[in-house]
mmCIF file of C-alpha atoms in Angstrom:
data_model
loop_
_atom_site.group_PDB
_atom_site.id
_atom_site.type_symbol
_atom_site.label_atom_id
_atom_site.label_comp_id
_atom_site.label_asym_id
_atom_site.label_seq_id
_atom_site.Cartn_x
_atom_site.Cartn_y
_atom_site.Cartn_z
ATOM 1 C CA SER A 1 -3.214 -1.661 5.228
ATOM 2 C CA VAL A 2 -3.372 -5.294 6.332
ATOM 3 C CA THR A 3 -4.095 -6.305 2.755
ATOM 4 C CA GLU A 4 -0.923 -4.622 1.530
ATOM 5 C CA ILE A 5 1.135 -6.129 4.342
ATOM 6 C CA ARG A 6 -0.265 -9.556 3.500
ATOM 7 C CA SER A 7 0.569 -9.174 -0.183
ATOM 8 C CA GLY A 8 4.086 -7.977 0.612
ATOM 9 C CA PHE A 9 4.591 -10.877 3.027
ATOM 10 C CA THR A 10 3.174 -13.474 0.642
ATOM 11 C CA ALA A 11 5.793 -12.415 -1.912
ATOM 12 C CA ILE A 12 8.667 -13.301 0.466
ATOM 13 C CA LYS A 13 7.139 -15.821 2.870
ATOM 14 C CA ALA A 14 8.735 -18.965 1.400
ATOM 15 C CA ASN A 15 12.154 -17.312 1.208
ATOM 16 C CA ILE A 16 12.018 -15.997 4.777
ATOM 17 C CA GLN A 17 10.636 -19.189 6.293
ATOM 18 C CA ALA A 18 13.365 -21.158 4.504
ATOM 19 C CA ARG A 19 15.918 -19.049 6.403
ATOM 20 C CA ASP A 20 14.416 -19.982 9.785
ATOM 21 C CA PRO A 21 16.848 -22.457 11.385
ATOM 22 C CA VAL A 22 14.718 -23.303 14.418
ATOM 23 C CA ARG A 23 11.559 -25.121 13.357
ATOM 24 C CA THR A 24 10.627 -26.524 16.742
ATOM 25 C CA LEU A 25 9.829 -23.184 18.354
ATOM 26 C CA SER A 26 7.279 -20.443 17.796
ATOM 27 C CA ILE A 27 7.584 -16.866 18.955
ATOM 28 C CA LEU A 28 3.979 -15.805 18.581
ATOM 29 C CA SER A 29 2.201 -19.091 19.318
ATOM 30 C CA TYR A 30 4.110 -20.609 22.232
ATOM 31 C CA PRO A 31 2.728 -21.782 24.594
ATOM 32 C CA HIS A 32 -0.665 -20.423 23.615
ATOM 33 C CA SER A 33 -2.012 -19.187 20.351
ATOM 34 C CA LEU A 34 -2.890 -15.534 19.860
ATOM 35 C CA HIS A 35 -6.430 -16.716 19.286
ATOM 36 C CA LYS A 36 -6.794 -17.453 22.997
ATOM 37 C CA VAL A 37 -6.454 -13.751 23.862
ATOM 38 C CA GLN A 38 -9.729 -12.294 25.096
ATOM 39 C CA SER A 39 -11.281 -9.588 22.963
ATOM 40 C CA SER A 40 -10.692 -6.981 25.668
ATOM 41 C CA GLY A 41 -6.942 -7.489 25.383
ATOM 42 C CA ARG A 42 -6.666 -7.581 21.593
ATOM 43 C CA CYS A 43 -5.922 -3.901 21.021
ATOM 44 C CA CYS A 44 -3.207 -4.012 23.683
ATOM 45 C CA ILE A 45 -1.580 -7.089 22.117
ATOM 46 C CA ALA A 46 -1.817 -5.621 18.611
ATOM 47 C CA HIS A 47 -0.333 -2.309 19.773
ATOM 48 C CA ASN A 48 2.530 -4.063 21.546
ATOM 49 C CA LEU A 49 3.192 -6.401 18.638
ATOM 50 C CA PHE A 50 3.361 -3.557 16.115
ATOM 51 C CA ASN A 51 5.862 -1.788 18.353
ATOM 52 C CA PHE A 52 7.769 -5.079 18.747
ATOM 53 C CA TYR A 53 8.089 -5.621 14.997
ATOM 54 C CA VAL A 54 9.029 -2.010 14.265
ATOM 55 C CA ASP A 55 11.426 -1.574 17.180
ATOM 56 C CA LYS A 56 13.048 -5.009 17.318
ATOM 57 C CA VAL A 57 12.361 -7.260 14.343
ATOM 58 C CA PHE A 58 12.655 -5.597 10.940
ATOM 59 C CA LYS A 59 16.056 -4.025 11.505
ATOM 60 C CA HIS A 60 17.618 -7.451 11.968
ATOM 61 C CA CYS A 61 16.097 -8.942 8.815
ATOM 62 C CA LYS A 62 18.382 -7.429 6.175
ATOM 63 C CA THR A 63 19.275 -10.012 3.515
ATOM 64 C CA GLU A 64 21.616 -10.210 0.532
ATOM 65 C CA ASP A 65 18.592 -10.162 -1.748
ATOM 66 C CA SER A 66 17.551 -6.672 -2.915
ATOM 67 C CA TYR A 67 14.018 -7.787 -3.771
ATOM 68 C CA ILE A 68 13.508 -9.281 -0.297
ATOM 69 C CA ASN A 69 14.889 -6.114 1.305
ATOM 70 C CA ARG A 70 12.460 -3.960 -0.694
ATOM 71 C CA LYS A 71 9.516 -6.068 0.402
ATOM 72 C CA ILE A 72 10.659 -5.952 4.049
ATOM 73 C CA SER A 73 10.883 -2.170 3.730
ATOM 74 C CA SER A 74 7.367 -2.093 2.328
ATOM 75 C CA ILE A 75 6.054 -4.183 5.249
ATOM 76 C CA ALA A 76 8.020 -2.171 7.824
ATOM 77 C CA ASN A 77 6.697 1.151 6.524
ATOM 78 C CA SER A 78 3.138 -0.215 6.505
ATOM 79 C CA PHE A 79 3.648 -1.383 10.099
ATOM 80 C CA LEU A 80 4.897 2.073 11.011
ATOM 81 C CA SER A 81 1.802 3.637 9.511
ATOM 82 C CA MET A 82 -0.494 1.220 11.399
ATOM 83 C CA LYS A 83 1.532 1.509 14.609
ATOM 84 C CA ARG A 84 0.770 5.222 14.520
ATOM 85 C CA LYS A 85 -2.967 4.583 14.234
ATOM 86 C CA LEU A 86 -2.897 2.087 17.100
ATOM 87 C CA GLY A 87 -0.833 4.567 19.080
ATOM 88 C CA GLN A 88 -3.695 7.037 18.839
ATOM 89 C CA CYS A 89 -6.075 4.452 20.333
ATOM 90 C CA HIS A 90 -3.572 3.854 23.118
ATOM 91 C CA GLU A 91 -3.368 7.550 23.890
ATOM 92 C CA GLU A 92 -7.152 7.797 23.979
ATOM 93 C CA ASN A 93 -7.201 4.965 26.528
ATOM 94 C CA LYS A 94 -9.076 2.705 24.137
ATOM 95 C CA CYS A 95 -6.351 0.108 24.216
ATOM 96 C CA MET A 96 -6.066 -0.974 27.821
ATOM 97 C CA CYS A 97 -3.678 -3.755 28.818
ATOM 98 C CA GLY A 98 -5.078 -6.254 31.295
ATOM 99 C CA GLN A 99 -3.049 -8.918 33.089
ATOM 100 C CA GLU A 100 -3.697 -11.585 30.483
ATOM 101 C CA SER A 101 -2.516 -9.526 27.507
ATOM 102 C CA THR A 102 0.453 -8.204 29.471
ATOM 103 C CA GLU A 103 1.472 -11.763 30.362
ATOM 104 C CA LYS A 104 0.936 -12.907 26.789
ATOM 105 C CA PHE A 105 3.189 -10.178 25.397
ATOM 106 C CA LYS A 106 5.844 -10.875 28.046
ATOM 107 C CA GLN A 107 5.846 -14.515 26.874
ATOM 108 C CA ILE A 108 6.361 -13.421 23.258
ATOM 109 C CA LEU A 109 9.325 -11.256 24.295
ATOM 110 C CA ALA A 110 10.770 -14.152 26.313
ATOM 111 C CA ASN A 111 10.427 -16.455 23.272
ATOM 112 C CA TYR A 112 12.178 -13.806 21.168
ATOM 113 C CA GLU A 113 15.003 -13.222 23.579
ATOM 114 C CA GLY A 114 15.546 -16.959 23.927
ATOM 115 C CA LEU A 115 17.114 -17.009 20.454
ATOM 116 C CA ASN A 116 20.024 -15.107 18.957
ATOM 117 C CA VAL A 117 18.819 -11.827 17.528
ATOM 118 C CA THR A 118 19.019 -12.651 13.815
ATOM 119 C CA SER A 119 17.323 -16.047 14.153
ATOM 120 C CA ALA A 120 14.662 -14.495 16.380
ATOM 121 C CA ALA A 121 14.042 -11.662 13.921
ATOM 122 C CA ILE A 122 13.828 -13.959 10.874
ATOM 123 C CA LYS A 123 11.528 -16.354 12.760
ATOM 124 C CA SER A 124 9.282 -13.482 13.864
ATOM 125 C CA LEU A 125 9.117 -12.179 10.303
ATOM 126 C CA GLY A 126 8.315 -15.672 9.066
ATOM 127 C CA GLU A 127 5.425 -15.850 11.547
ATOM 128 C CA LEU A 128 3.776 -12.680 10.225
ATOM 129 C CA ASP A 129 0.927 -14.685 8.731
ATOM 130 C CA ILE A 130 0.017 -15.852 12.241
ATOM 131 C CA LEU A 131 -0.298 -12.205 13.285
ATOM 132 C CA LEU A 132 -2.167 -11.202 10.109
ATOM 133 C CA ASP A 133 -4.606 -14.127 10.377
ATOM 134 C CA TRP A 134 -5.280 -13.234 14.017
ATOM 135 C CA MET A 135 -5.800 -9.548 13.177
ATOM 136 C CA GLU A 136 -8.212 -10.325 10.356
ATOM 137 C CA LYS A 137 -10.149 -12.742 12.543
ATOM 138 C CA SER A 138 -10.279 -10.201 15.348
ATOM 139 C CA ARG A 139 -11.675 -7.413 13.174
ATOM 140 C CA ASP B 1 37.772 13.963 -15.185
ATOM 141 C CA ALA B 2 35.267 16.736 -14.425
ATOM 142 C CA LEU B 3 32.745 15.667 -11.798
ATOM 143 C CA LEU B 4 29.536 14.433 -13.370
ATOM 144 C CA PRO B 5 26.648 16.786 -12.533
ATOM 145 C CA ALA B 6 23.867 15.304 -10.408
ATOM 146 C CA PRO B 7 20.448 14.897 -12.050
ATOM 147 C CA GLN B 8 18.211 17.966 -11.648
ATOM 148 C CA ASN B 9 14.492 18.779 -11.749
ATOM 149 C CA ILE B 10 13.643 15.590 -9.872
ATOM 150 C CA SER B 11 9.903 15.290 -9.419
ATOM 151 C CA ILE B 12 7.068 12.855 -8.891
ATOM 152 C CA LEU B 13 4.157 12.205 -11.212
ATOM 153 C CA SER B 14 1.468 10.390 -9.233
ATOM 154 C CA THR B 15 -1.965 9.648 -10.606
ATOM 155 C CA ASN B 16 -4.444 7.044 -9.374
ATOM 156 C CA MET B 17 -1.907 5.433 -7.044
ATOM 157 C CA LYS B 18 0.671 4.967 -9.817
ATOM 158 C CA HIS B 19 3.834 6.839 -8.909
ATOM 159 C CA PHE B 20 6.706 7.809 -11.210
ATOM 160 C CA LEU B 21 9.963 9.579 -10.452
ATOM 161 C CA THR B 22 11.263 11.770 -13.280
ATOM 162 C CA TRP B 23 14.331 13.984 -13.759
ATOM 163 C CA SER B 24 16.102 16.002 -16.418
ATOM 164 C CA PRO B 25 18.745 14.190 -18.455
ATOM 165 C CA VAL B 26 22.420 14.814 -17.746
ATOM 166 C CA ILE B 27 23.923 15.722 -21.123
ATOM 167 C CA ILE B 28 27.498 14.536 -21.851
ATOM 168 C CA GLN B 29 28.502 14.769 -25.494
ATOM 169 C CA ARG B 30 29.036 11.424 -27.223
ATOM 170 C CA GLU B 31 28.421 9.499 -23.982
ATOM 171 C CA THR B 32 25.608 7.313 -22.695
ATOM 172 C CA VAL B 33 24.538 8.444 -19.266
ATOM 173 C CA ARG B 34 22.939 5.886 -16.966
ATOM 174 C CA TYR B 35 20.882 6.545 -13.852
ATOM 175 C CA SER B 36 20.166 4.704 -10.597
ATOM 176 C CA VAL B 37 17.307 5.353 -8.177
ATOM 177 C CA GLU B 38 17.013 4.696 -4.432
ATOM 178 C CA PHE B 39 14.217 5.267 -1.912
ATOM 179 C CA GLN B 40 14.004 5.727 1.854
ATOM 180 C CA GLY B 41 10.800 5.262 3.819
ATOM 181 C CA GLU B 42 9.995 6.688 7.199
ATOM 182 C CA TYR B 43 10.943 3.342 8.737
ATOM 183 C CA GLU B 44 14.437 3.545 7.261
ATOM 184 C CA ARG B 45 14.815 7.128 8.487
ATOM 185 C CA ASP B 46 13.590 6.530 12.034
ATOM 186 C CA TYR B 47 14.609 2.903 12.714
ATOM 187 C CA ALA B 48 17.265 1.773 10.207
ATOM 188 C CA ASN B 49 20.041 4.358 10.351
ATOM 189 C CA GLU B 50 18.587 6.437 7.501
ATOM 190 C CA SER B 51 19.440 3.662 5.072
ATOM 191 C CA TRP B 52 18.527 3.848 1.384
ATOM 192 C CA ILE B 53 17.170 1.006 -0.714
ATOM 193 C CA PRO B 54 18.039 0.605 -4.398
ATOM 194 C CA ILE B 55 15.316 -0.092 -6.948
ATOM 195 C CA CYS B 56 16.927 -2.686 -9.162
ATOM 196 C CA GLU B 57 14.519 -2.101 -12.064
ATOM 197 C CA CYS B 58 15.892 1.465 -12.109
ATOM 198 C CA SER B 59 19.612 0.727 -11.689
ATOM 199 C CA PHE B 60 21.877 1.884 -14.539
ATOM 200 C CA ILE B 61 18.976 2.777 -16.800
ATOM 201 C CA THR B 62 19.158 5.282 -19.651
ATOM 202 C CA ALA B 63 15.558 6.439 -19.249
ATOM 203 C CA THR B 64 14.843 9.505 -17.104
ATOM 204 C CA VAL B 65 11.754 8.031 -15.463
ATOM 205 C CA CYS B 66 11.298 5.250 -12.920
ATOM 206 C CA ASN B 67 8.090 3.501 -11.854
ATOM 207 C CA ILE B 68 8.290 3.507 -8.053
ATOM 208 C CA THR B 69 4.718 2.345 -7.457
ATOM 209 C CA GLU B 70 5.631 -1.037 -6.001
ATOM 210 C CA ASP B 71 8.035 0.461 -3.480
ATOM 211 C CA ILE B 72 5.749 3.283 -2.335
ATOM 212 C CA SER B 73 3.475 0.804 -0.621
ATOM 213 C CA ALA B 74 2.726 2.495 2.689
ATOM 214 C CA THR B 75 1.079 5.781 3.606
ATOM 215 C CA VAL B 76 4.245 7.328 5.046
ATOM 216 C CA ALA B 77 6.688 10.001 3.842
ATOM 217 C CA TYR B 78 9.295 8.737 1.389
ATOM 218 C CA LYS B 79 12.537 10.300 0.204
ATOM 219 C CA LEU B 80 13.844 9.555 -3.286
ATOM 220 C CA ARG B 81 17.167 10.150 -4.992
ATOM 221 C CA VAL B 82 18.839 9.494 -8.343
ATOM 222 C CA ARG B 83 22.424 9.702 -9.558
ATOM 223 C CA ALA B 84 24.185 9.471 -12.927
ATOM 224 C CA ASP B 85 27.003 7.246 -14.176
ATOM 225 C CA VAL B 86 29.140 7.520 -17.323
ATOM 226 C CA GLY B 87 31.765 4.833 -17.552
ATOM 227 C CA THR B 88 33.756 5.119 -14.333
ATOM 228 C CA ARG B 89 32.506 8.615 -13.590
ATOM 229 C CA ARG B 90 29.691 8.968 -11.054
ATOM 230 C CA SER B 91 27.673 11.993 -9.957
ATOM 231 C CA GLU B 92 26.516 13.001 -6.515
ATOM 232 C CA TRP B 93 22.952 12.024 -5.602
ATOM 233 C CA GLY B 94 20.204 14.337 -6.729
ATOM 234 C CA THR B 95 17.447 14.165 -4.123
ATOM 235 C CA LEU B 96 13.747 14.933 -4.541
ATOM 236 C CA LYS B 97 12.940 18.148 -2.703
ATOM 237 C CA GLY B 98 10.893 17.307 0.366
ATOM 238 C CA PHE B 99 9.054 14.026 0.733
ATOM 239 C CA PHE B 100 6.502 12.071 -1.227
ATOM 240 C CA ASN B 101 3.482 10.529 0.476
ATOM 241 C CA ARG B 102 1.022 8.587 -1.665
ATOM 242 C CA ILE B 103 -1.806 10.354 0.084
ATOM 243 C CA THR B 104 -1.149 13.208 -2.381
ATOM 244 C CA THR B 105 -1.769 11.127 -5.506
ATOM 245 C CA SER B 106 -4.262 12.740 -7.860
ATOM 246 C CA LEU B 107 -7.440 10.742 -8.309
ATOM 247 C CA THR B 108 -9.303 11.058 -11.592
ATOM 248 C CA PRO B 109 -12.986 10.252 -12.082
ATOM 249 C CA PRO B 110 -13.468 6.666 -13.278
ATOM 250 C CA VAL B 111 -14.172 5.796 -16.878
ATOM 251 C CA MET B 112 -17.566 4.132 -17.043
ATOM 252 C CA LYS B 113 -20.050 2.961 -19.632
ATOM 253 C CA VAL B 114 -23.746 2.882 -18.850
ATOM 254 C CA THR B 115 -26.071 0.638 -20.848
ATOM 255 C CA ALA B 116 -29.587 -0.692 -20.641
ATOM 256 C CA ASP B 117 -30.008 -4.360 -21.405
ATOM 257 C CA GLY B 118 -33.731 -4.671 -21.835
ATOM 258 C CA TYR B 119 -35.052 -3.203 -18.590
ATOM 259 C CA HIS B 120 -31.777 -3.679 -16.721
ATOM 260 C CA LEU B 121 -29.611 -0.649 -15.980
ATOM 261 C CA LEU B 122 -25.973 -1.727 -16.195
ATOM 262 C CA VAL B 123 -22.622 -0.005 -15.690
ATOM 263 C CA GLU B 124 -19.180 -1.098 -16.786
ATOM 264 C CA LEU B 125 -16.279 0.369 -14.775
ATOM 265 C CA GLU B 126 -12.609 0.620 -15.636
ATOM 266 C CA ASP B 127 -10.393 -1.705 -13.589
ATOM 267 C CA MET B 128 -8.010 0.642 -11.789
ATOM 268 C CA GLY B 129 -6.293 -1.873 -9.546
ATOM 269 C CA PRO B 130 -6.889 -3.561 -6.171
ATOM 270 C CA ALA B 131 -6.666 -0.329 -4.164
ATOM 271 C CA PHE B 132 -9.780 1.114 -5.847
ATOM 272 C CA GLN B 133 -13.440 0.895 -4.904
ATOM 273 C CA PHE B 134 -16.275 2.728 -6.694
ATOM 274 C CA CYS B 135 -19.266 4.631 -5.449
ATOM 275 C CA VAL B 136 -21.957 4.567 -8.150
ATOM 276 C CA LEU B 137 -24.986 6.859 -7.890
ATOM 277 C CA HIS B 138 -28.047 6.264 -10.049
ATOM 278 C CA TRP B 139 -31.440 7.907 -10.268
ATOM 279 C CA LYS B 140 -34.449 8.503 -12.462
ATOM 280 C CA LYS B 141 -33.935 11.670 -14.438
ATOM 281 C CA GLY B 142 -35.675 14.541 -12.681
ATOM 282 C CA GLN B 143 -35.668 12.697 -9.339
ATOM 283 C CA GLU B 144 -32.197 13.713 -8.211
ATOM 284 C CA SER B 145 -33.411 13.789 -4.622
ATOM 285 C CA ARG B 146 -33.994 10.023 -4.737
ATOM 286 C CA MET B 147 -30.492 8.996 -5.740
ATOM 287 C CA GLN B 148 -29.460 5.434 -4.964
ATOM 288 C CA GLN B 149 -25.899 4.425 -4.147
ATOM 289 C CA LYS B 150 -24.028 1.247 -4.896
ATOM 290 C CA VAL B 151 -20.490 0.549 -3.633
ATOM 291 C CA VAL B 152 -18.473 -1.648 -5.975
ATOM 292 C CA LYS B 153 -15.431 -3.164 -4.264
ATOM 293 C CA GLU B 154 -14.203 -5.324 -7.090
ATOM 294 C CA VAL B 155 -14.478 -4.641 -10.774
ATOM 295 C CA ASP B 156 -14.671 -7.927 -12.585
ATOM 296 C CA SER B 157 -17.755 -7.625 -14.741
ATOM 297 C CA VAL B 158 -20.719 -5.478 -15.605
ATOM 298 C CA VAL B 159 -22.597 -4.214 -12.538
ATOM 299 C CA HIS B 160 -26.386 -4.388 -12.375
ATOM 300 C CA LEU B 161 -27.790 -1.190 -10.883
ATOM 301 C CA ASP B 162 -31.548 -1.281 -11.270
ATOM 302 C CA THR B 163 -34.549 -2.623 -13.096
ATOM 303 C CA MET B 164 -36.020 0.177 -15.172
ATOM 304 C CA GLU B 165 -39.486 1.242 -16.087
ATOM 305 C CA ALA B 166 -40.157 1.525 -19.796
ATOM 306 C CA GLY B 167 -39.815 4.937 -21.382
ATOM 307 C CA THR B 168 -37.998 6.415 -18.380
ATOM 308 C CA ASP B 169 -34.580 8.060 -18.428
ATOM 309 C CA TYR B 170 -32.084 6.780 -15.893
ATOM 310 C CA CYS B 171 -28.834 8.598 -15.034
ATOM 311 C CA VAL B 172 -25.598 7.382 -13.487
ATOM 312 C CA LYS B 173 -22.379 8.905 -12.182
ATOM 313 C CA ALA B 174 -19.460 7.362 -10.284
ATOM 314 C CA GLN B 175 -16.398 8.248 -8.221
ATOM 315 C CA THR B 176 -13.460 6.160 -7.000
ATOM 316 C CA TYR B 177 -12.544 5.607 -3.346
ATOM 317 C CA VAL B 178 -9.091 4.516 -2.157
ATOM 318 C CA GLU B 179 -9.295 3.071 1.352
ATOM 319 C CA VAL B 180 -5.565 3.089 2.147
ATOM 320 C CA ILE B 181 -5.421 6.864 1.773
ATOM 321 C CA ASN B 182 -9.100 7.452 2.638
ATOM 322 C CA ARG B 183 -9.736 9.712 -0.336
ATOM 323 C CA SER B 184 -12.219 9.862 -3.239
ATOM 324 C CA SER B 185 -12.039 11.229 -6.777
ATOM 325 C CA ASP B 186 -14.467 13.723 -8.242
ATOM 326 C CA PHE B 187 -17.564 12.277 -9.842
ATOM 327 C CA SER B 188 -17.506 11.280 -13.467
ATOM 328 C CA GLN B 189 -19.711 12.952 -16.058
ATOM 329 C CA THR B 190 -23.333 11.854 -15.711
ATOM 330 C CA GLN B 191 -24.519 9.366 -18.313
ATOM 331 C CA CYS B 192 -28.217 8.749 -18.975
ATOM 332 C CA VAL B 193 -30.021 5.979 -20.859
ATOM 333 C CA ARG B 194 -33.625 5.111 -21.582
ATOM 334 C CA THR B 195 -35.290 1.886 -22.530
ATOM 335 C CA GLN B 196 -37.589 1.879 -25.492
ATOM 336 C CA GLY B 197 -39.118 -1.495 -25.794
ATOM 337 C CA GLY B 198 -35.879 -3.342 -25.034
ATOM 338 C CA ARG B 199 -33.482 -1.106 -26.971
ATOM 339 C CA SER B 200 -31.216 1.249 -25.070
ATOM 340 C CA VAL B 201 -30.917 4.802 -26.215
ATOM 341 C CA TRP B 202 -28.040 7.023 -25.143
ATOM 342 C CA LEU B 203 -29.015 10.362 -23.659
ATOM 343 C CA VAL B 204 -25.940 12.218 -22.519
#
C-alpha cells in the first residue's frame, strides 16, 4: 500500500538523497510538476511510472548497506504488487493514455536517460516522495 | 569434516500480520550451531536475478526462530531460506517449501472491553498495529435487527459508541479489518452492559 511504501521510503530517504550527486536536476518534476497532469491522464502516468520504477530503477539501487537494501526490496515488492493492480485497470481500458500524459512520461524517460544509470536510478528513488505526494493528492 | 546438515522442518507462523520463520535445530554434539536467514520477494525473483537478501537480525543466531515481519512488507509471494554454521563448517540452505504471502496470515478476533460510563456506551480495543482497523457493531439487546456499525481506524483511546437509555442492556462485538490484504477476522465474543443509575453492570 502507499502507506507502507511511504514508511519504507521515509526510513531511507535521507541516506538515498545524500547519495544523489546531481542536485540541479529533477527526473519527475522537470520541466513541469506531476501536479500539472490532468485528471484524465493520471492513471496512465501512474501505470507508466510504476512500470518505470520496477523495470528500470530499483535494480540499479543496490547499496553496501544491508538495511537500505532490505528497505528497497520492501518498496520494490510493494510497487510490484501495486503495478499489478494498475495493470488490471490498463487491461480493462480504464487507464487511457492521452497525448499530454504520453508526452509527460516521455519527458521523464528523457530526464532519466540523460544521466548515467546509477545516478539516474538513485535520483529517481530519492524523488519517490514526489510521486507518493502526487498519488495521495490524486486519490 | 562431515557436511553440516541443512536445517529442516522450516515453516512460517503468521498471526495478525506478525510473521515468524521457524525450523528444527541442527544437533552437533558439544558444538554451538548458528543460523542465518535470507528472503527473496517476487521482485527479486522476476527483476533482480533471483537475488536473496540477508536479514541481519537473524544472521549467525543460535535461536531457531526469526521475526521476518518487517521484511514481509508487500502482498507478494516470498521465498525464505536458512542455513547452519558451526565454526568453519557451513550447511546447504534449507528452503521453506513453497512461498509465503502475508495474505494467508491468520486473523484473530480483537480483544475488547465494553463499559458504560454513566449513560455512555464505551469500548476499549487492543492496539494491534497500524495495519489494523476495527468494525464495531452495537445494539440494544433483543434488537439485533437494528445493529449499528462503527469503523475505528486508529486505536488510541476509548471509543464512544452510543448514549444509552437507563435500565437497557446494550451489546457489542467487534472484528478486525486489514486493508493491505483486504481481509477481516471473525467477530469477538459479544459483551453486554446495562446502566443502572450511573453504574455499569456486566452482562456477558
